[in-house]
Amino acid sequence: MSDAPALRTRLAARGFDGITLLVLPAALLIAGLFIYPFAYGLYLSFRPKDGSVFGNYLKFIADPYLYETIGRTLWLALPVTLLNLFFAVPVAFRVRLMHRQRLLTTILVLPITLGTVLVAEGMLNYFGPQGWFMRSLHLIGLANFGSFRLVHNYWGVFISLIITGFPFTFLLTLSYVTGIDPALEQAAATLGARAMERFRAVFLPLLAPGMAITFCLSFVQAYAVFPSAVLLGQASGETRVISIAAYQAAFEQYDYSMASAIAMIMAAVQLVIVTAVLALRALAYRGPAGGGKG
Amino acid sequence: MSDYSVPALKPISKLRAAGSKLWIFSVWALTLFFVVNLIGIIAAVITSSFGTRWLRAWFPAGFTPHWYISAWDEFQLGNILATTFEVVGAVVFLCALIGVPAAYAMARRDFAGKRAFMLLFLLPLLVPSVTFGIPLATVLYKFGLGGTIWGVIAANLVPTVPFVILIMIPFIEQIDPRMEAAARVFGAGTVRMFLHVMLPLLAPGILAALLLVLVRTLGMFELSFLTAGPTSQTLVVALYYGVFAAGVRPVQSIDAMAVIYMVTSLVWLLVALQFVNPTQIVARSKRSAGP
Amino acid sequence: MNANASFKTLRLDQVGRDFGAMHALRDLSFEIARGEFVALLGPSGCGKSTALNCIAGLLPTSHGSIWLDDRRIDTLASEDRGFGMVFQNYALFPHMSVRDNVGFGLRMRRVPATQAAPRIERAIATVQLEAQAHKLPGQLSGGQQQRVAIARAIAIDPPLVLMDEPLSNLDAKLRLEMRAEIRRIHQGLGCITIYVTHDQDEALSLADRIVVLRDGAVRQIGTPQELYAKPAHLDIADFMGFRNQLRGTLVQQNAFPANVSVGLQFGDSTLFGFTRETVSGGQAVAAIRPEDMQIVGAGEAGVDAIVDAIEYRGRSFFASAHMKDGQKLYFASADRLELGSVVRLGASPQHVLVYSGA
């Protein structure tokens, strides 16, 4: 009896009491539905059907139909992410000065909310050979019907990743840009810095860490492209991305071991790129983007 | 200080002013181009869903509402909608039950290993759903949950519970802890303190977080797709199968389903936007998280 | 060469700024000579920050013009004006060291590093931050950050230094220290300093001239002495410590002594003073500082009041009282007065300022 309060006191001193226990259900849920499946997937990936340990991974490296998916995925995800970021920054800089941003941000949040499947369905019509986009191009004399296609190929997936990815990148960038104290720009202006110089000397260094995070999150989204690669691309050809390979292994060949191996490879490639970007970020200034204590 | 001099600034040129105008113009033109195409995509779906015959023309030959009736029957939308709302309702309820208390503990207690917990909650948001969805589906099938509505609910909890936690932590942190202390001084126990003091204060934050969860779950394709069976499809999964099997059914019928999906999502989005900033849908509010 | 070295005056000519239908600033006109320290004083929302931002070029003006001698500058972009500005929250570049912050303006002017370095060091020495020059702003205290902000503004040798409530984020003790610093730095520079504040003590102690603003318009321009002794309006008097504001009835010209300009009657007692603005109608307000109110003999001009409270203030007592009609009075007293006792309070006419009662 005399020990009980002492133990409670000692635990409370380290921050453990009844309230702390409230974190457990959520932690157990994530452990059970995220950590465990990942660990199990990793384990399963080393238990291929042929009984060896690295069979799945060797098969992946040996089969161009499989290993080329990495290149195809990156060939979509990297340019799209960079392009989105490249356009998001200047637009965010303009929108930052707007008084009524709400309408624009609301419109831009639509494709994120509606998701890739709906955008794919809309694009099949809108960007299709007889869709409004092609008709408009034809009308102003930029293209003839049938001279090129914007769906069922690389560009279909590319455009869909821009349409769902740009708003995401933009809204994230906007939240970083508006986090920078406007007085910093004013200070730079009074000190003689022109718009370009203000951007280069003040905004860019302060934005860089946020841009690294934005790049990673946007890249990860684009990298995991799945429904639009199937619906708008050529699922067995130039847009056979890695998630399609993993899906087919699991749900068409019922080879869960192979599917897990592909998922692990997918996670690993992603990790390599994200780590590289975050390592670059470590070189930049990281700290408050405010002008003072305030 | 006048013994040294500072060179005067470069004179302003008309060219620079024109260049800056051109730059601003192109940024807006580009944004407008994007928005116009975006609206075009959505409008195309809506137009098609009401169209009779639409071939090689700017607009359909005529307009009719009957695709909605046929889509309702063909895709068994009644069942699908019921399943969708069961899934969404369960996910929202469980998120509130599990996520909010966890956020409270994370915001109010500084315990050993808190950073590890934080990482645990961040990971499901950083790893794309396809990547963890495949091993997760494998595990769910192993335990017999795969293909059932419970599997779909479980899978959807993985990104949403951490999402609620991350949104709620800064919201709880900005509530003065002395409020709880005061409640305790006046004799409220933990449960009563939570019900009578914290809950009313937290209500706006919880509401916002749960609405965002609702919108995200409605649109969550990958996880639902990987874990759903024929009887546990949500609306977005059904839409995918509809588009995937295009040609089997008339495109207007698929578009009608797409519009129904769009309306269900957008209604909730509009409700959610009454309470949250659009940027919060992609990122937790940095404003409230900041010092 | 320094384009700004030879200027003589800064002139504002009917400068105005509207936000929609709201006039944030109206017809601001004054001229400042080189070497002068001018404070823009007023409560928040009076337009003083708007005025400063218009001069700095951070806000376009809606009306009027701004001139540096005969060169019109209100059409120039902020970066082309070459003024130094100190921001309320300092606005230091958080990713640059103190030295780089101070040198920013010189870098933007493409001053070669060899020439820039001694200027930067000199500006840092002026604010006495030599030991902190390599640090990032985040590693400095509030007062040190404020010094960096000043050094950064003066490093470009500007004709005009603009300060936007620079001391409002500091604690009381530091504020007094920095006040003296700012005055010292200004005197060393020989430029114009325009200083925005809502604190009349700051304005009185720092400025050569004070521009009092209210609702976007000028209320009074004058030296600290003029403002302190002869506020032009009742609201300024209130600002300047005229705590007693007694509403009374104007008495006929023939009823008061020849050497004063006005008399006010409170019941059966009278106070004499000088008008500061046109008084008309039957009513007016007499403004008197508590320290100028004294207990006087029964026959002298003054008002009768009943003592309500009295507190010890070191050298003397500070008392509050009320007149028969309920108006409150504050005054200093050498003795501890009995609560509830009736005293007669008077003030010499040059300390009684009479304003229109409207």
Short mmCIF file of C-alpha atoms in Angstrom, two decimals, chain A residues 76-269:
data_model
loop_
_atom_site.label_atom_id
_atom_site.label_comp_id
_atom_site.label_asym_id
_atom_site.label_seq_id
_atom_site.Cartn_x
_atom_site.Cartn_y
_atom_site.Cartn_z
CA LEU A 76 5.98 10.30 -64.59
CA ALA A 77 6.33 11.31 -60.97
CA LEU A 78 9.52 13.38 -61.08
CA PRO A 79 8.69 15.70 -63.99
CA VAL A 80 5.13 16.16 -62.76
CA THR A 81 6.26 16.99 -59.23
CA LEU A 82 8.91 19.43 -60.42
CA LEU A 83 6.50 21.07 -62.84
CA ASN A 84 3.83 21.40 -60.15
CA LEU A 85 6.33 22.95 -57.77
CA PHE A 86 7.70 25.22 -60.47
CA PHE A 87 4.24 26.65 -61.16
CA ALA A 88 2.95 26.54 -57.58
CA VAL A 89 5.56 28.97 -56.26
CA PRO A 90 4.85 31.96 -58.52
CA VAL A 91 1.09 31.42 -58.31
CA ALA A 92 1.27 31.20 -54.53
CA PHE A 93 3.25 34.43 -54.50
CA ARG A 94 0.51 36.18 -56.44
CA VAL A 95 -2.35 34.64 -54.50
CA ARG A 96 -0.66 35.61 -51.23
CA LEU A 97 -1.39 39.24 -52.11
CA MET A 98 -5.04 38.58 -52.91
CA HIS A 99 -7.65 39.65 -50.44
CA ARG A 100 -10.19 37.07 -51.52
CA GLN A 101 -8.25 33.86 -51.88
CA ARG A 102 -11.10 31.73 -50.72
CA LEU A 103 -12.81 31.25 -54.09
CA LEU A 104 -9.62 30.18 -55.83
CA THR A 105 -8.53 27.86 -53.05
CA THR A 106 -12.00 26.34 -52.96
CA ILE A 107 -11.97 25.66 -56.70
CA LEU A 108 -8.51 24.16 -56.41
CA VAL A 109 -9.50 21.89 -53.57
CA LEU A 110 -12.16 20.28 -55.81
CA PRO A 111 -9.89 17.86 -57.71
CA ILE A 112 -8.24 16.78 -54.45
CA THR A 113 -11.60 16.05 -52.90
CA LEU A 114 -13.10 14.41 -55.95
CA GLY A 115 -10.09 12.21 -56.42
CA THR A 116 -8.27 10.67 -59.33
CA VAL A 117 -11.08 8.38 -60.44
CA LEU A 118 -13.53 11.16 -61.12
CA VAL A 119 -10.88 13.32 -62.75
CA ALA A 120 -10.01 10.36 -64.97
CA GLU A 121 -13.62 9.94 -66.03
CA GLY A 122 -13.94 13.65 -66.74
CA MET A 123 -10.66 13.73 -68.66
CA LEU A 124 -11.65 10.83 -70.88
CA ASN A 125 -14.46 13.02 -72.12
CA TYR A 126 -12.90 16.48 -71.94
CA PHE A 127 -9.47 15.62 -73.35
CA GLY A 128 -10.82 12.84 -75.57
CA PRO A 129 -10.49 12.99 -79.38
CA GLN A 130 -13.92 14.68 -79.66
CA GLY A 131 -13.84 16.43 -76.29
CA TRP A 132 -14.13 20.13 -75.63
CA PHE A 133 -10.38 20.62 -75.31
CA MET A 134 -9.56 19.11 -78.70
CA ARG A 135 -12.49 20.91 -80.27
CA SER A 136 -11.22 24.20 -78.92
CA LEU A 137 -7.72 23.53 -80.26
CA HIS A 138 -9.25 22.66 -83.61
CA LEU A 139 -11.40 25.76 -83.52
CA ILE A 140 -8.46 28.12 -83.03
CA GLY A 141 -6.47 26.17 -85.57
CA LEU A 142 -3.83 24.73 -83.26
CA ALA A 143 -4.51 21.09 -84.02
CA ASN A 144 -6.49 18.86 -86.29
CA PHE A 145 -8.71 16.11 -84.97
CA GLY A 146 -6.69 12.97 -84.55
CA SER A 147 -3.29 14.62 -84.99
CA PHE A 148 -2.36 13.68 -81.43
CA ARG A 149 -3.98 12.13 -78.41
CA LEU A 150 -4.15 13.27 -74.81
CA VAL A 151 -5.72 10.17 -73.26
CA HIS A 152 -4.79 6.50 -73.11
CA ASN A 153 -1.11 7.34 -73.17
CA TYR A 154 1.69 8.89 -71.10
CA TRP A 155 0.25 12.39 -71.47
CA GLY A 156 -3.15 11.36 -70.15
CA VAL A 157 -1.59 10.22 -66.90
CA PHE A 158 0.73 13.22 -66.90
CA ILE A 159 -2.16 15.69 -67.22
CA SER A 160 -4.22 13.91 -64.59
CA LEU A 161 -1.28 14.08 -62.17
CA ILE A 162 -1.01 17.80 -62.86
CA ILE A 163 -4.72 18.31 -62.31
CA THR A 164 -4.84 16.51 -58.99
CA GLY A 165 -1.24 17.26 -58.00
CA PHE A 166 -0.99 20.97 -58.75
CA PRO A 167 -3.73 22.01 -56.31
CA PHE A 168 -2.14 19.87 -53.62
CA THR A 169 1.31 21.33 -54.24
CA PHE A 170 -0.10 24.82 -54.54
CA LEU A 171 -2.13 24.75 -51.32
CA LEU A 172 0.84 23.37 -49.42
CA THR A 173 3.14 25.99 -50.93
CA LEU A 174 0.63 28.71 -50.14
CA SER A 175 0.59 27.70 -46.51
CA TYR A 176 4.39 28.03 -46.42
CA VAL A 177 4.45 31.30 -48.36
CA THR A 178 1.85 32.95 -46.15
CA GLY A 179 3.84 31.77 -43.13
CA ILE A 180 6.62 34.21 -44.05
CA ASP A 181 6.29 37.56 -42.34
CA PRO A 182 5.35 40.16 -45.00
CA ALA A 183 7.44 42.71 -43.09
CA LEU A 184 10.54 40.83 -44.28
CA GLU A 185 9.72 41.64 -47.86
CA GLN A 186 8.96 45.23 -46.97
CA ALA A 187 12.26 45.48 -45.11
CA ALA A 188 14.10 44.11 -48.14
CA ALA A 189 12.27 46.58 -50.37
CA THR A 190 13.18 49.60 -48.25
CA LEU A 191 16.77 48.40 -48.36
CA GLY A 192 16.73 48.58 -52.14
CA ALA A 193 16.00 44.98 -53.16
CA ARG A 194 14.03 44.60 -56.39
CA ALA A 195 11.29 41.97 -56.69
CA MET A 196 13.67 39.34 -58.09
CA GLU A 197 16.31 40.11 -55.48
CA ARG A 198 13.75 39.96 -52.69
CA PHE A 199 12.68 36.55 -53.93
CA ARG A 200 16.23 35.23 -54.25
CA ALA A 201 17.75 36.68 -51.10
CA VAL A 202 14.83 36.53 -48.68
CA PHE A 203 12.00 34.26 -49.78
CA LEU A 204 13.88 31.44 -51.43
CA PRO A 205 16.15 30.63 -48.47
CA LEU A 206 13.20 30.80 -46.08
CA LEU A 207 10.98 28.73 -48.36
CA ALA A 208 13.55 26.07 -49.18
CA PRO A 209 12.83 23.78 -46.22
CA GLY A 210 9.09 24.00 -46.84
CA MET A 211 9.64 23.40 -50.52
CA ALA A 212 11.61 20.26 -49.71
CA ILE A 213 8.68 18.95 -47.64
CA THR A 214 6.22 19.97 -50.36
CA PHE A 215 8.33 18.20 -52.96
CA CYS A 216 8.42 15.02 -50.88
CA LEU A 217 4.67 14.96 -50.21
CA SER A 218 3.78 15.81 -53.81
CA PHE A 219 6.27 13.31 -55.15
CA VAL A 220 4.95 10.56 -52.91
CA GLN A 221 1.42 11.27 -54.19
CA ALA A 222 2.47 11.19 -57.82
CA TYR A 223 4.68 8.18 -57.29
CA ALA A 224 1.78 6.13 -55.99
CA VAL A 225 -0.30 6.91 -59.08
CA PHE A 226 -2.66 4.05 -59.66
CA PRO A 227 -6.21 4.60 -60.93
CA SER A 228 -5.29 7.24 -63.51
CA ALA A 229 -2.43 5.10 -64.82
CA VAL A 230 -4.96 2.37 -65.50
CA LEU A 231 -7.85 4.50 -66.73
CA LEU A 232 -5.99 7.20 -68.66
CA GLY A 233 -2.80 5.43 -69.66
CA GLN A 234 -1.78 2.12 -71.08
CA ALA A 235 -1.78 -0.21 -68.11
CA SER A 236 0.33 -2.76 -69.90
CA GLY A 237 2.52 -0.31 -71.80
CA GLU A 238 4.12 3.03 -71.27
CA THR A 239 2.26 3.83 -68.07
CA ARG A 240 2.65 0.47 -66.39
CA VAL A 241 3.74 1.99 -63.11
CA ILE A 242 5.01 0.07 -60.12
CA SER A 243 1.71 0.14 -58.25
CA ILE A 244 0.04 -1.62 -61.17
CA ALA A 245 2.69 -4.34 -61.02
CA ALA A 246 2.09 -4.77 -57.29
CA TYR A 247 -1.69 -4.83 -57.74
CA GLN A 248 -1.53 -7.40 -60.53
CA ALA A 249 0.76 -9.65 -58.50
CA ALA A 250 -1.63 -9.56 -55.57
CA PHE A 251 -5.06 -9.56 -57.14
CA GLU A 252 -4.56 -11.14 -60.55
CA GLN A 253 -1.83 -13.71 -59.86
CA TYR A 254 -2.69 -14.07 -56.14
CA ASP A 255 1.07 -14.09 -55.42
CA TYR A 256 0.96 -12.08 -52.18
CA SER A 257 4.62 -12.76 -51.57
CA MET A 258 5.61 -11.17 -54.88
CA ALA A 259 3.13 -8.32 -54.35
CA SER A 260 4.66 -7.62 -50.96
CA ALA A 261 8.13 -7.64 -52.47
CA ILE A 262 7.06 -5.08 -55.10
CA ALA A 263 5.41 -2.94 -52.42
CA MET A 264 8.65 -3.06 -50.42
CA ILE A 265 10.69 -2.06 -53.47
CA MET A 266 8.23 0.74 -54.06
CA ALA A 267 8.61 1.96 -50.50
CA ALA A 268 12.39 1.69 -50.74
CA VAL A 269 12.70 3.76 -53.94
#
